[in-house]
C-alpha cells in the first residue's frame, strides 16, 4: 500500500560489482512524474548474462532484464514517491564473473577458479544479491553487493511502505551496526547500503589507502571463495538475534566469521592485491582471531528493532497527510 499521493522522477546511472551496483541519481524529484530510469552495468570484471529484477513494496516486479555481454543494462519503470523498491541480481547458467577471492570453490569444495580468472557463476553455486532504496533518495551512488545483501536480510519484511528516505537511512545505519558487530569489524559508524565498495582489481592506489573502504572491499571479495558464506552468515545473524543466549547460535556465527576472515587474510597475504595499507591486514587479523562481542551485537539488534518501530510509526502519520521526506 502506498502512503503518498506525490510521485518522483529520478535518473540513475549504475554499475555492479559481484555484487556491486553503483550509480548516480542525476535528477531529483519532479512533482507529477512517476518515471524512474535506471541505466547501469554489472561488473566483477563484467558480469554478463545476469538477471536484474526491480520490485516495488508489494513485491511486484516493475522491471526485469538481463545484463548484456559488456555487463550493461537499461531499465525504465514507475514508482510512487515515499516508496521502497528492491533490486536483486540473479544467476543464469550463462552468467559469468571474475573470481576476486584468492580461490573460488563450488559448493562441493572443488577449486573452480583462482584470482582474476573468469568463471561461470553457476559453477560456483547459487547466490542472490539484494539491496533496497527509497524513491526519495538523494544519494549520488547506489550499490548492490554482499554487504548490502546482509543489511537487506536483516530488515526484510519489517519495514512499512511510506517511510521517508531519512527514515530508511536511520534503519540502514542501525542494520549496518548489526552486520559489523557480527563480523567482528571495528569500523566507525557507516551505512553499508550507501558506501561505495571498491572493485580492488581496478581501484587506484589512492582509493586503496582508505582503510575502511579497502577492508570492506576485501571482505566483499572474500565471500566469493564460497558463495554459500553469504546466506549462511545472514541466517546465523538472524538465529542469534532470535535466540541470543543460544550457545549453538554463538558458535555457528563465530565459526562462519572466522572462516570468512581467514579467506580475507589469505587474499591479503597472497599479494594479488598490491599496495594494501598495513591497517587493513591488522583489521582482518583482529576480526579473525578475537571473539565476537555478543553483548554489542545484541544491543545493536535491539537498537535496530526500536528504530524500525519508530520509522514505521512515522510513516503511518505522514501517510495520512500525503507523505513527506
PDB file of C-alpha atoms in Angstrom:
ATOM      1  CA  UNK A   1       0.000   0.000   0.000  1.00  0.00           C
ATOM      2  CA  UNK A   2       1.306   3.417  -0.947  1.00  0.00           C
ATOM      3  CA  UNK A   3       1.035   6.208   1.605  1.00  0.00           C
ATOM      4  CA  UNK A   4       1.986   9.210  -0.534  1.00  0.00           C
ATOM      5  CA  UNK A   5      -0.019  10.956  -3.252  1.00  0.00           C
ATOM      6  CA  UNK A   6       3.091  12.537  -4.747  1.00  0.00           C
ATOM      7  CA  UNK A   7       5.357  10.887  -7.293  1.00  0.00           C
ATOM      8  CA  UNK A   8       9.030  11.084  -8.095  1.00  0.00           C
ATOM      9  CA  UNK A   9      11.259  11.032 -11.119  1.00  0.00           C
ATOM     10  CA  UNK A  10      14.909  10.042 -10.874  1.00  0.00           C
ATOM     11  CA  UNK A  11      17.669   9.404 -13.379  1.00  0.00           C
ATOM     12  CA  UNK A  12      20.041   6.726 -12.074  1.00  0.00           C
ATOM     13  CA  UNK A  13      23.338   5.541 -13.524  1.00  0.00           C
ATOM     14  CA  UNK A  14      24.684   2.295 -12.104  1.00  0.00           C
ATOM     15  CA  UNK A  15      27.452  -0.294 -12.183  1.00  0.00           C
ATOM     16  CA  UNK A  16      27.534  -3.572 -10.287  1.00  0.00           C
ATOM     17  CA  UNK A  17      30.481  -5.473  -8.768  1.00  0.00           C
ATOM     18  CA  UNK A  18      29.870  -9.109  -7.636  1.00  0.00           C
ATOM     19  CA  UNK A  19      27.569  -7.550  -6.289  1.00  0.00           C
ATOM     20  CA  UNK A  20      28.462  -4.010  -6.768  1.00  0.00           C
ATOM     21  CA  UNK A  21      25.742  -1.906  -8.343  1.00  0.00           C
ATOM     22  CA  UNK A  22      26.882   1.668  -8.214  1.00  0.00           C
ATOM     23  CA  UNK A  23      25.010   4.559  -9.668  1.00  0.00           C
ATOM     24  CA  UNK A  24      24.204   8.221  -9.696  1.00  0.00           C
ATOM     25  CA  UNK A  25      20.852   9.918  -9.358  1.00  0.00           C
ATOM     26  CA  UNK A  26      21.208  12.801 -11.804  1.00  0.00           C
ATOM     27  CA  UNK A  27      17.759  14.264 -11.215  1.00  0.00           C
ATOM     28  CA  UNK A  28      15.774  14.984  -8.097  1.00  0.00           C
ATOM     29  CA  UNK A  29      12.013  14.920  -7.796  1.00  0.00           C
ATOM     30  CA  UNK A  30       9.603  16.359 -10.315  1.00  0.00           C
ATOM     31  CA  UNK A  31       6.102  16.548  -8.934  1.00  0.00           C
ATOM     32  CA  UNK A  32       3.542  14.883 -11.163  1.00  0.00           C
ATOM     33  CA  UNK A  33       6.015  12.484 -12.802  1.00  0.00           C
ATOM     34  CA  UNK A  34       6.460   8.854 -11.829  1.00  0.00           C
ATOM     35  CA  UNK A  35       9.106   7.689 -14.284  1.00  0.00           C
ATOM     36  CA  UNK A  36      12.336   6.250 -12.908  1.00  0.00           C
ATOM     37  CA  UNK A  37      15.119   5.366 -15.330  1.00  0.00           C
ATOM     38  CA  UNK A  38      17.970   3.088 -14.288  1.00  0.00           C
ATOM     39  CA  UNK A  39      20.963   2.591 -16.572  1.00  0.00           C
ATOM     40  CA  UNK A  40      23.941   0.598 -15.479  1.00  0.00           C
ATOM     41  CA  UNK A  41      26.457  -2.183 -15.859  1.00  0.00           C
ATOM     42  CA  UNK A  42      27.276  -5.343 -13.964  1.00  0.00           C
ATOM     43  CA  UNK A  43      30.943  -5.738 -13.133  1.00  0.00           C
ATOM     44  CA  UNK A  44      33.191  -8.173 -11.291  1.00  0.00           C
ATOM     45  CA  UNK A  45      35.117  -7.702 -14.215  1.00  0.00           C
ATOM     46  CA  UNK A  46      31.980  -7.585 -16.298  1.00  0.00           C
ATOM     47  CA  UNK A  47      29.135  -9.841 -15.140  1.00  0.00           C
ATOM     48  CA  UNK A  48      27.289 -10.813 -18.282  1.00  0.00           C
ATOM     49  CA  UNK A  49      24.041 -12.694 -18.578  1.00  0.00           C
ATOM     50  CA  UNK A  50      22.899 -11.886 -15.033  1.00  0.00           C
ATOM     51  CA  UNK A  51      19.241 -11.202 -14.351  1.00  0.00           C
ATOM     52  CA  UNK A  52      18.216  -7.984 -12.649  1.00  0.00           C
ATOM     53  CA  UNK A  53      14.773  -7.627 -11.071  1.00  0.00           C
ATOM     54  CA  UNK A  54      13.368  -4.468  -9.555  1.00  0.00           C
ATOM     55  CA  UNK A  55      10.267  -4.865  -7.399  1.00  0.00           C
ATOM     56  CA  UNK A  56       8.035  -2.420  -5.580  1.00  0.00           C
ATOM     57  CA  UNK A  57       6.940  -2.612  -1.953  1.00  0.00           C
ATOM     58  CA  UNK A  58       4.217  -5.136  -2.806  1.00  0.00           C
ATOM     59  CA  UNK A  59       6.903  -7.415  -4.296  1.00  0.00           C
ATOM     60  CA  UNK A  60       5.544  -6.884  -7.794  1.00  0.00           C
ATOM     61  CA  UNK A  61       8.208  -6.841 -10.482  1.00  0.00           C
ATOM     62  CA  UNK A  62       8.255  -3.411 -12.107  1.00  0.00           C
ATOM     63  CA  UNK A  63      11.252  -4.168 -14.300  1.00  0.00           C
ATOM     64  CA  UNK A  64      13.240  -7.232 -15.305  1.00  0.00           C
ATOM     65  CA  UNK A  65      16.209  -7.565 -17.594  1.00  0.00           C
ATOM     66  CA  UNK A  66      19.475  -9.312 -18.362  1.00  0.00           C
ATOM     67  CA  UNK A  67      22.905  -7.726 -18.476  1.00  0.00           C
ATOM     68  CA  UNK A  68      24.487  -7.741 -21.926  1.00  0.00           C
ATOM     69  CA  UNK A  69      27.902  -9.070 -22.952  1.00  0.00           C
ATOM     70  CA  UNK A  70      29.510  -5.952 -21.531  1.00  0.00           C
ATOM     71  CA  UNK A  71      27.551  -6.148 -18.292  1.00  0.00           C
ATOM     72  CA  UNK A  72      25.303  -3.226 -19.216  1.00  0.00           C
ATOM     73  CA  UNK A  73      21.573  -2.819 -18.669  1.00  0.00           C
ATOM     74  CA  UNK A  74      18.971  -0.115 -19.036  1.00  0.00           C
ATOM     75  CA  UNK A  75      15.551  -0.015 -17.381  1.00  0.00           C
ATOM     76  CA  UNK A  76      12.522   2.224 -17.138  1.00  0.00           C
ATOM     77  CA  UNK A  77       9.696   1.884 -14.633  1.00  0.00           C
ATOM     78  CA  UNK A  78       7.239   3.821 -12.496  1.00  0.00           C
ATOM     79  CA  UNK A  79       7.374   4.249  -8.734  1.00  0.00           C
ATOM     80  CA  UNK A  80       5.422   6.368  -6.261  1.00  0.00           C
ATOM     81  CA  UNK A  81       7.249   8.900  -4.094  1.00  0.00           C
ATOM     82  CA  UNK A  82       7.869   7.861  -0.465  1.00  0.00           C
ATOM     83  CA  UNK A  83       8.018   4.233  -1.549  1.00  0.00           C
ATOM     84  CA  UNK A  84      10.576   1.458  -1.171  1.00  0.00           C
ATOM     85  CA  UNK A  85      11.990  -0.602  -4.020  1.00  0.00           C
ATOM     86  CA  UNK A  86      14.171  -3.706  -4.107  1.00  0.00           C
ATOM     87  CA  UNK A  87      16.914  -4.596  -6.586  1.00  0.00           C
ATOM     88  CA  UNK A  88      18.092  -8.188  -6.910  1.00  0.00           C
ATOM     89  CA  UNK A  89      20.693  -9.839  -9.105  1.00  0.00           C
ATOM     90  CA  UNK A  90      20.062 -13.437 -10.117  1.00  0.00           C
ATOM     91  CA  UNK A  91      22.273 -16.047 -11.761  1.00  0.00           C
ATOM     92  CA  UNK A  92      21.603 -17.836 -15.039  1.00  0.00           C
ATOM     93  CA  UNK A  93      23.584 -20.759 -16.446  1.00  0.00           C
ATOM     94  CA  UNK A  94      25.386 -18.382 -18.800  1.00  0.00           C
ATOM     95  CA  UNK A  95      26.223 -15.727 -16.186  1.00  0.00           C
ATOM     96  CA  UNK A  96      29.977 -15.127 -15.994  1.00  0.00           C
ATOM     97  CA  UNK A  97      32.073 -13.391 -13.347  1.00  0.00           C
ATOM     98  CA  UNK A  98      35.675 -12.777 -12.404  1.00  0.00           C
ATOM     99  CA  UNK A  99      36.817 -14.575  -9.244  1.00  0.00           C
ATOM    100  CA  UNK A 100      38.057 -11.869  -6.867  1.00  0.00           C
ATOM    101  CA  UNK A 101      38.786 -14.103  -3.883  1.00  0.00           C
ATOM    102  CA  UNK A 102      42.199 -15.792  -3.861  1.00  0.00           C
ATOM    103  CA  UNK A 103      40.444 -19.010  -4.892  1.00  0.00           C
ATOM    104  CA  UNK A 104      36.804 -19.718  -5.734  1.00  0.00           C
ATOM    105  CA  UNK A 105      35.271 -23.095  -4.868  1.00  0.00           C
ATOM    106  CA  UNK A 106      31.974 -24.729  -5.719  1.00  0.00           C
ATOM    107  CA  UNK A 107      29.554 -25.975  -3.072  1.00  0.00           C
ATOM    108  CA  UNK A 108      31.349 -29.355  -3.004  1.00  0.00           C
ATOM    109  CA  UNK A 109      34.694 -27.760  -2.182  1.00  0.00           C
ATOM    110  CA  UNK A 110      36.187 -28.184  -5.657  1.00  0.00           C
ATOM    111  CA  UNK A 111      38.523 -25.441  -6.864  1.00  0.00           C
ATOM    112  CA  UNK A 112      36.901 -23.766  -9.879  1.00  0.00           C
ATOM    113  CA  UNK A 113      38.877 -20.568 -10.385  1.00  0.00           C
ATOM    114  CA  UNK A 114      41.732 -18.510  -8.975  1.00  0.00           C
ATOM    115  CA  UNK A 115      42.052 -14.766  -8.524  1.00  0.00           C
ATOM    116  CA  UNK A 116      41.142 -12.715 -11.629  1.00  0.00           C
ATOM    117  CA  UNK A 117      40.037 -15.780 -13.625  1.00  0.00           C
ATOM    118  CA  UNK A 118      36.722 -15.752 -15.443  1.00  0.00           C
ATOM    119  CA  UNK A 119      34.230 -18.408 -14.443  1.00  0.00           C
ATOM    120  CA  UNK A 120      30.617 -19.358 -14.992  1.00  0.00           C
ATOM    121  CA  UNK A 121      28.912 -18.154 -11.840  1.00  0.00           C
ATOM    122  CA  UNK A 122      26.553 -21.143 -11.908  1.00  0.00           C
ATOM    123  CA  UNK A 123      29.562 -23.451 -11.438  1.00  0.00           C
ATOM    124  CA  UNK A 124      30.239 -21.875  -8.043  1.00  0.00           C
ATOM    125  CA  UNK A 125      26.731 -22.244  -6.669  1.00  0.00           C
ATOM    126  CA  UNK A 126      23.655 -20.104  -6.172  1.00  0.00           C
ATOM    127  CA  UNK A 127      23.702 -16.530  -4.949  1.00  0.00           C
ATOM    128  CA  UNK A 128      21.212 -13.686  -4.882  1.00  0.00           C
ATOM    129  CA  UNK A 129      22.475 -10.185  -4.244  1.00  0.00           C
ATOM    130  CA  UNK A 130      19.978  -7.671  -2.919  1.00  0.00           C
ATOM    131  CA  UNK A 131      19.522  -4.115  -1.802  1.00  0.00           C
ATOM    132  CA  UNK A 132      16.700  -1.686  -1.173  1.00  0.00           C
ATOM    133  CA  UNK A 133      16.203   2.002  -1.731  1.00  0.00           C
ATOM    134  CA  UNK A 134      13.734   4.824  -1.386  1.00  0.00           C
ATOM    135  CA  UNK A 135      12.168   6.661  -4.297  1.00  0.00           C
ATOM    136  CA  UNK A 136      13.134   9.858  -2.441  1.00  0.00           C
ATOM    137  CA  UNK A 137      16.843   9.124  -2.169  1.00  0.00           C
ATOM    138  CA  UNK A 138      19.269  11.985  -2.745  1.00  0.00           C
ATOM    139  CA  UNK A 139      22.374   9.774  -2.776  1.00  0.00           C
ATOM    140  CA  UNK A 140      24.814  10.001  -5.666  1.00  0.00           C
ATOM    141  CA  UNK A 141      25.679   6.281  -5.643  1.00  0.00           C
ATOM    142  CA  UNK A 142      23.736   3.061  -5.277  1.00  0.00           C
ATOM    143  CA  UNK A 143      25.378  -0.326  -4.821  1.00  0.00           C
ATOM    144  CA  UNK A 144      24.283  -3.932  -4.572  1.00  0.00           C
ATOM    145  CA  UNK A 145      26.942  -6.173  -3.027  1.00  0.00           C
ATOM    146  CA  UNK A 146      27.401  -8.843  -0.391  1.00  0.00           C
ATOM    147  CA  UNK A 147      27.231  -6.249   2.399  1.00  0.00           C
ATOM    148  CA  UNK A 148      24.018  -4.632   1.154  1.00  0.00           C
ATOM    149  CA  UNK A 149      22.555  -8.137   0.963  1.00  0.00           C
ATOM    150  CA  UNK A 150      23.335  -8.733   4.642  1.00  0.00           C
ATOM    151  CA  UNK A 151      21.664  -5.437   5.549  1.00  0.00           C
ATOM    152  CA  UNK A 152      18.667  -6.229   3.365  1.00  0.00           C
ATOM    153  CA  UNK A 153      18.191  -9.610   5.023  1.00  0.00           C
ATOM    154  CA  UNK A 154      18.050  -8.025   8.485  1.00  0.00           C
ATOM    155  CA  UNK A 155      15.195  -5.678   7.581  1.00  0.00           C
ATOM    156  CA  UNK A 156      13.301  -7.737   5.008  1.00  0.00           C
ATOM    157  CA  UNK A 157       9.580  -7.788   5.771  1.00  0.00           C
ATOM    158  CA  UNK A 158       9.949  -5.420   8.732  1.00  0.00           C
ATOM    159  CA  UNK A 159       9.515  -2.025   7.044  1.00  0.00           C
ATOM    160  CA  UNK A 160       6.217  -0.437   6.085  1.00  0.00           C
ATOM    161  CA  UNK A 161       5.901   1.409   2.819  1.00  0.00           C
ATOM    162  CA  UNK A 162       5.773   5.172   3.007  1.00  0.00           C
ATOM    163  CA  UNK A 163       8.819   5.707   5.228  1.00  0.00           C
ATOM    164  CA  UNK A 164      10.902   8.737   4.366  1.00  0.00           C
ATOM    165  CA  UNK A 165      14.354   8.458   2.875  1.00  0.00           C
ATOM    166  CA  UNK A 166      15.823   9.762   6.144  1.00  0.00           C
ATOM    167  CA  UNK A 167      13.927   7.019   7.975  1.00  0.00           C
ATOM    168  CA  UNK A 168      15.377   4.364   5.691  1.00  0.00           C
ATOM    169  CA  UNK A 169      18.854   5.819   6.216  1.00  0.00           C
ATOM    170  CA  UNK A 170      18.486   5.575  10.006  1.00  0.00           C
ATOM    171  CA  UNK A 171      17.361   1.962   9.758  1.00  0.00           C
ATOM    172  CA  UNK A 172      20.196   1.144   7.358  1.00  0.00           C
ATOM    173  CA  UNK A 173      22.809   2.627   9.702  1.00  0.00           C
ATOM    174  CA  UNK A 174      21.477   0.583  12.625  1.00  0.00           C
ATOM    175  CA  UNK A 175      21.319  -2.576  10.499  1.00  0.00           C
ATOM    176  CA  UNK A 176      24.912  -1.899   9.415  1.00  0.00           C
ATOM    177  CA  UNK A 177      25.948  -1.831  13.075  1.00  0.00           C
ATOM    178  CA  UNK A 178      24.446  -5.308  13.446  1.00  0.00           C
ATOM    179  CA  UNK A 179      26.417  -6.602  10.448  1.00  0.00           C
ATOM    180  CA  UNK A 180      29.720  -5.048  11.513  1.00  0.00           C
ATOM    181  CA  UNK A 181      29.320  -6.379  15.064  1.00  0.00           C
ATOM    182  CA  UNK A 182      28.543  -9.862  13.735  1.00  0.00           C
ATOM    183  CA  UNK A 183      31.645  -9.784  11.511  1.00  0.00           C
ATOM    184  CA  UNK A 184      33.712  -8.506  14.448  1.00  0.00           C
ATOM    185  CA  UNK A 185      34.889  -5.495  12.457  1.00  0.00           C
ATOM    186  CA  UNK A 186      35.988  -2.407  14.356  1.00  0.00           C
ATOM    187  CA  UNK A 187      34.796   0.112  11.795  1.00  0.00           C
ATOM    188  CA  UNK A 188      33.300   3.507  12.515  1.00  0.00           C
ATOM    189  CA  UNK A 189      29.580   4.018  12.059  1.00  0.00           C
ATOM    190  CA  UNK A 190      28.569   3.742   8.430  1.00  0.00           C
ATOM    191  CA  UNK A 191      25.658   2.883   6.173  1.00  0.00           C
ATOM    192  CA  UNK A 192      26.502  -0.232   4.203  1.00  0.00           C
ATOM    193  CA  UNK A 193      23.691   0.454   1.749  1.00  0.00           C
ATOM    194  CA  UNK A 194      25.394   3.663   0.651  1.00  0.00           C
ATOM    195  CA  UNK A 195      29.117   3.017   0.942  1.00  0.00           C
ATOM    196  CA  UNK A 196      30.977   2.531  -2.347  1.00  0.00           C
ATOM    197  CA  UNK A 197      32.657  -0.867  -2.155  1.00  0.00           C
ATOM    198  CA  UNK A 198      35.810  -0.825  -4.253  1.00  0.00           C
ATOM    199  CA  UNK A 199      36.463  -3.326  -7.015  1.00  0.00           C
ATOM    200  CA  UNK A 200      40.051  -3.922  -5.911  1.00  0.00           C
ATOM    201  CA  UNK A 201      41.451  -5.062  -9.248  1.00  0.00           C
ATOM    202  CA  UNK A 202      40.570  -1.661 -10.724  1.00  0.00           C
ATOM    203  CA  UNK A 203      40.933   0.552  -7.640  1.00  0.00           C
ATOM    204  CA  UNK A 204      43.511   3.319  -7.722  1.00  0.00           C
ATOM    205  CA  UNK A 205      46.391   3.413  -5.272  1.00  0.00           C
ATOM    206  CA  UNK A 206      44.820   6.443  -3.629  1.00  0.00           C
ATOM    207  CA  UNK A 207      41.479   4.658  -3.189  1.00  0.00           C
ATOM    208  CA  UNK A 208      43.160   1.649  -1.594  1.00  0.00           C
ATOM    209  CA  UNK A 209      44.712   3.854   1.081  1.00  0.00           C
ATOM    210  CA  UNK A 210      41.248   4.341   2.596  1.00  0.00           C
ATOM    211  CA  UNK A 211      41.431   1.684   5.304  1.00  0.00           C
ATOM    212  CA  UNK A 212      37.697   1.383   5.907  1.00  0.00           C
ATOM    213  CA  UNK A 213      36.733   1.200   2.230  1.00  0.00           C
ATOM    214  CA  UNK A 214      39.501  -1.298   1.434  1.00  0.00           C
ATOM    215  CA  UNK A 215      38.721  -3.507   4.437  1.00  0.00           C
ATOM    216  CA  UNK A 216      35.086  -3.742   3.359  1.00  0.00           C
ATOM    217  CA  UNK A 217      36.169  -4.434  -0.226  1.00  0.00           C
ATOM    218  CA  UNK A 218      38.396  -7.288   0.936  1.00  0.00           C
ATOM    219  CA  UNK A 219      35.510  -8.793   2.938  1.00  0.00           C
ATOM    220  CA  UNK A 220      33.152  -8.434  -0.012  1.00  0.00           C
ATOM    221  CA  UNK A 221      35.689 -10.120  -2.297  1.00  0.00           C
ATOM    222  CA  UNK A 222      36.418 -12.927   0.177  1.00  0.00           C
ATOM    223  CA  UNK A 223      32.805 -14.052   0.076  1.00  0.00           C
ATOM    224  CA  UNK A 224      33.397 -15.221  -3.500  1.00  0.00           C
ATOM    225  CA  UNK A 225      35.549 -18.071  -2.164  1.00  0.00           C
ATOM    226  CA  UNK A 226      32.386 -19.907  -1.119  1.00  0.00           C
ATOM    227  CA  UNK A 227      29.120 -18.370  -2.292  1.00  0.00           C
ATOM    228  CA  UNK A 228      27.160 -20.130   0.464  1.00  0.00           C
ATOM    229  CA  UNK A 229      29.005 -17.964   3.009  1.00  0.00           C
ATOM    230  CA  UNK A 230      26.706 -15.023   2.337  1.00  0.00           C
ATOM    231  CA  UNK A 231      23.414 -16.788   3.043  1.00  0.00           C
ATOM    232  CA  UNK A 232      24.932 -18.798   5.901  1.00  0.00           C
ATOM    233  CA  UNK A 233      26.172 -15.688   7.712  1.00  0.00           C
ATOM    234  CA  UNK A 234      22.879 -13.910   7.150  1.00  0.00           C
ATOM    235  CA  UNK A 235      20.970 -16.837   8.635  1.00  0.00           C
ATOM    236  CA  UNK A 236      23.403 -17.157  11.545  1.00  0.00           C
ATOM    237  CA  UNK A 237      22.939 -13.480  12.448  1.00  0.00           C
ATOM    238  CA  UNK A 238      19.172 -13.920  12.397  1.00  0.00           C
ATOM    239  CA  UNK A 239      19.432 -17.089  14.502  1.00  0.00           C
ATOM    240  CA  UNK A 240      21.487 -15.286  17.139  1.00  0.00           C
ATOM    241  CA  UNK A 241      19.168 -12.297  17.166  1.00  0.00           C
ATOM    242  CA  UNK A 242      16.212 -14.628  17.693  1.00  0.00           C
ATOM    243  CA  UNK A 243      17.944 -16.535  20.492  1.00  0.00           C
ATOM    244  CA  UNK A 244      20.920 -14.515  21.803  1.00  0.00           C
ATOM    245  CA  UNK A 245      21.563 -16.875  24.713  1.00  0.00           C
ATOM    246  CA  UNK A 246      21.954 -19.940  22.491  1.00  0.00           C
ATOM    247  CA  UNK A 247      25.475 -21.384  22.645  1.00  0.00           C
ATOM    248  CA  UNK A 248      24.839 -23.137  19.323  1.00  0.00           C
ATOM    249  CA  UNK A 249      23.921 -19.866  17.608  1.00  0.00           C
ATOM    250  CA  UNK A 250      27.010 -18.155  19.008  1.00  0.00           C
ATOM    251  CA  UNK A 251      29.380 -20.938  17.964  1.00  0.00           C
ATOM    252  CA  UNK A 252      27.917 -21.140  14.479  1.00  0.00           C
ATOM    253  CA  UNK A 253      28.243 -17.399  13.859  1.00  0.00           C
ATOM    254  CA  UNK A 254      31.748 -17.347  15.333  1.00  0.00           C
ATOM    255  CA  UNK A 255      32.898 -20.181  13.064  1.00  0.00           C
ATOM    256  CA  UNK A 256      31.455 -18.537   9.957  1.00  0.00           C
ATOM    257  CA  UNK A 257      33.067 -15.209  10.876  1.00  0.00           C
ATOM    258  CA  UNK A 258      36.450 -16.862  11.426  1.00  0.00           C
ATOM    259  CA  UNK A 259      36.287 -18.739   8.112  1.00  0.00           C
ATOM    260  CA  UNK A 260      35.378 -15.566   6.201  1.00  0.00           C
ATOM    261  CA  UNK A 261      38.193 -13.585   7.782  1.00  0.00           C
ATOM    262  CA  UNK A 262      40.569 -16.450   7.030  1.00  0.00           C
ATOM    263  CA  UNK A 263      39.651 -16.186   3.352  1.00  0.00           C
ATOM    264  CA  UNK A 264      40.143 -12.414   3.507  1.00  0.00           C
ATOM    265  CA  UNK A 265      43.545 -12.828   5.182  1.00  0.00           C
ATOM    266  CA  UNK A 266      44.699 -15.302   2.517  1.00  0.00           C
ATOM    267  CA  UNK A 267      43.800 -12.797  -0.193  1.00  0.00           C
ATOM    268  CA  UNK A 268      45.754 -10.070   1.603  1.00  0.00           C
ATOM    269  CA  UNK A 269      48.781 -12.294   2.241  1.00  0.00           C
ATOM    270  CA  UNK A 270      48.885 -13.527  -1.373  1.00  0.00           C
ATOM    271  CA  UNK A 271      49.939 -10.144  -2.735  1.00  0.00           C
ATOM    272  CA  UNK A 272      47.411 -10.389  -5.561  1.00  0.00           C
ATOM    273  CA  UNK A 273      46.048  -7.041  -4.421  1.00  0.00           C
ATOM    274  CA  UNK A 274      49.060  -4.749  -4.318  1.00  0.00           C
ATOM    275  CA  UNK A 275      49.899  -1.860  -2.012  1.00  0.00           C
ATOM    276  CA  UNK A 276      47.323  -2.505   0.687  1.00  0.00           C
ATOM    277  CA  UNK A 277      47.702  -0.457   3.878  1.00  0.00           C
ATOM    278  CA  UNK A 278      49.034  -2.437   6.838  1.00  0.00           C
ATOM    279  CA  UNK A 279      45.962  -1.309   8.765  1.00  0.00           C
ATOM    280  CA  UNK A 280      43.746  -3.433   6.509  1.00  0.00           C
ATOM    281  CA  UNK A 281      45.688  -6.593   7.363  1.00  0.00           C
ATOM    282  CA  UNK A 282      45.532  -5.618  11.039  1.00  0.00           C
ATOM    283  CA  UNK A 283      41.764  -5.139  10.906  1.00  0.00           C
ATOM    284  CA  UNK A 284      41.188  -8.510   9.281  1.00  0.00           C
ATOM    285  CA  UNK A 285      43.607 -10.343  11.590  1.00  0.00           C
ATOM    286  CA  UNK A 286      41.915  -8.927  14.693  1.00  0.00           C
ATOM    287  CA  UNK A 287      38.479  -9.786  13.362  1.00  0.00           C
ATOM    288  CA  UNK A 288      39.624 -13.345  12.693  1.00  0.00           C
ATOM    289  CA  UNK A 289      41.448 -14.011  15.955  1.00  0.00           C
ATOM    290  CA  UNK A 290      39.251 -12.284  18.527  1.00  0.00           C
ATOM    291  CA  UNK A 291      35.812 -13.290  19.775  1.00  0.00           C
ATOM    292  CA  UNK A 292      32.653 -11.559  18.632  1.00  0.00           C
ATOM    293  CA  UNK A 293      31.402  -9.155  21.306  1.00  0.00           C
ATOM    294  CA  UNK A 294      27.981 -10.728  21.560  1.00  0.00           C
ATOM    295  CA  UNK A 295      26.707  -8.176  24.074  1.00  0.00           C
ATOM    296  CA  UNK A 296      27.395  -5.461  21.475  1.00  0.00           C
ATOM    297  CA  UNK A 297      25.696  -7.482  18.769  1.00  0.00           C
ATOM    298  CA  UNK A 298      22.623  -7.993  20.948  1.00  0.00           C
ATOM    299  CA  UNK A 299      22.476  -4.285  21.796  1.00  0.00           C
ATOM    300  CA  UNK A 300      22.803  -3.361  18.105  1.00  0.00           C
ATOM    301  CA  UNK A 301      19.923  -5.660  17.210  1.00  0.00           C
ATOM    302  CA  UNK A 302      17.732  -4.154  19.947  1.00  0.00           C
ATOM    303  CA  UNK A 303      18.523  -0.674  18.640  1.00  0.00           C
ATOM    304  CA  UNK A 304      17.611  -1.754  15.087  1.00  0.00           C
ATOM    305  CA  UNK A 305      14.266  -3.160  16.243  1.00  0.00           C
ATOM    306  CA  UNK A 306      13.494   0.062  18.101  1.00  0.00           C
ATOM    307  CA  UNK A 307      14.426   2.186  15.091  1.00  0.00           C
ATOM    308  CA  UNK A 308      12.178   0.139  12.809  1.00  0.00           C
ATOM    309  CA  UNK A 309       9.256   0.699  15.181  1.00  0.00           C
ATOM    310  CA  UNK A 310       9.901   4.452  15.123  1.00  0.00           C
ATOM    311  CA  UNK A 311      10.118   4.851  11.334  1.00  0.00           C
ATOM    312  CA  UNK A 312       7.095   2.637  10.768  1.00  0.00           C
ATOM    313  CA  UNK A 313       5.082   4.773  13.187  1.00  0.00           C
ATOM    314  CA  UNK A 314       6.260   7.929  11.441  1.00  0.00           C
ATOM    315  CA  UNK A 315       5.279   6.506   8.048  1.00  0.00           C
ATOM    316  CA  UNK A 316       1.728   5.910   9.256  1.00  0.00           C
ATOM    317  CA  UNK A 317       1.457   9.506  10.486  1.00  0.00           C
ATOM    318  CA  UNK A 318       2.947  11.098   7.357  1.00  0.00           C
ATOM    319  CA  UNK A 319       0.976   8.740   5.123  1.00  0.00           C
ATOM    320  CA  UNK A 320      -2.279  10.126   6.419  1.00  0.00           C
ATOM    321  CA  UNK A 321      -1.333  13.580   5.137  1.00  0.00           C
ATOM    322  CA  UNK A 322       0.190  12.592   1.833  1.00  0.00           C
ATOM    323  CA  UNK A 323       3.730  11.815   2.960  1.00  0.00           C
ATOM    324  CA  UNK A 324       6.869  13.850   3.261  1.00  0.00           C
ATOM    325  CA  UNK A 325      10.599  13.429   3.054  1.00  0.00           C
TER     326      UNK A 325
END
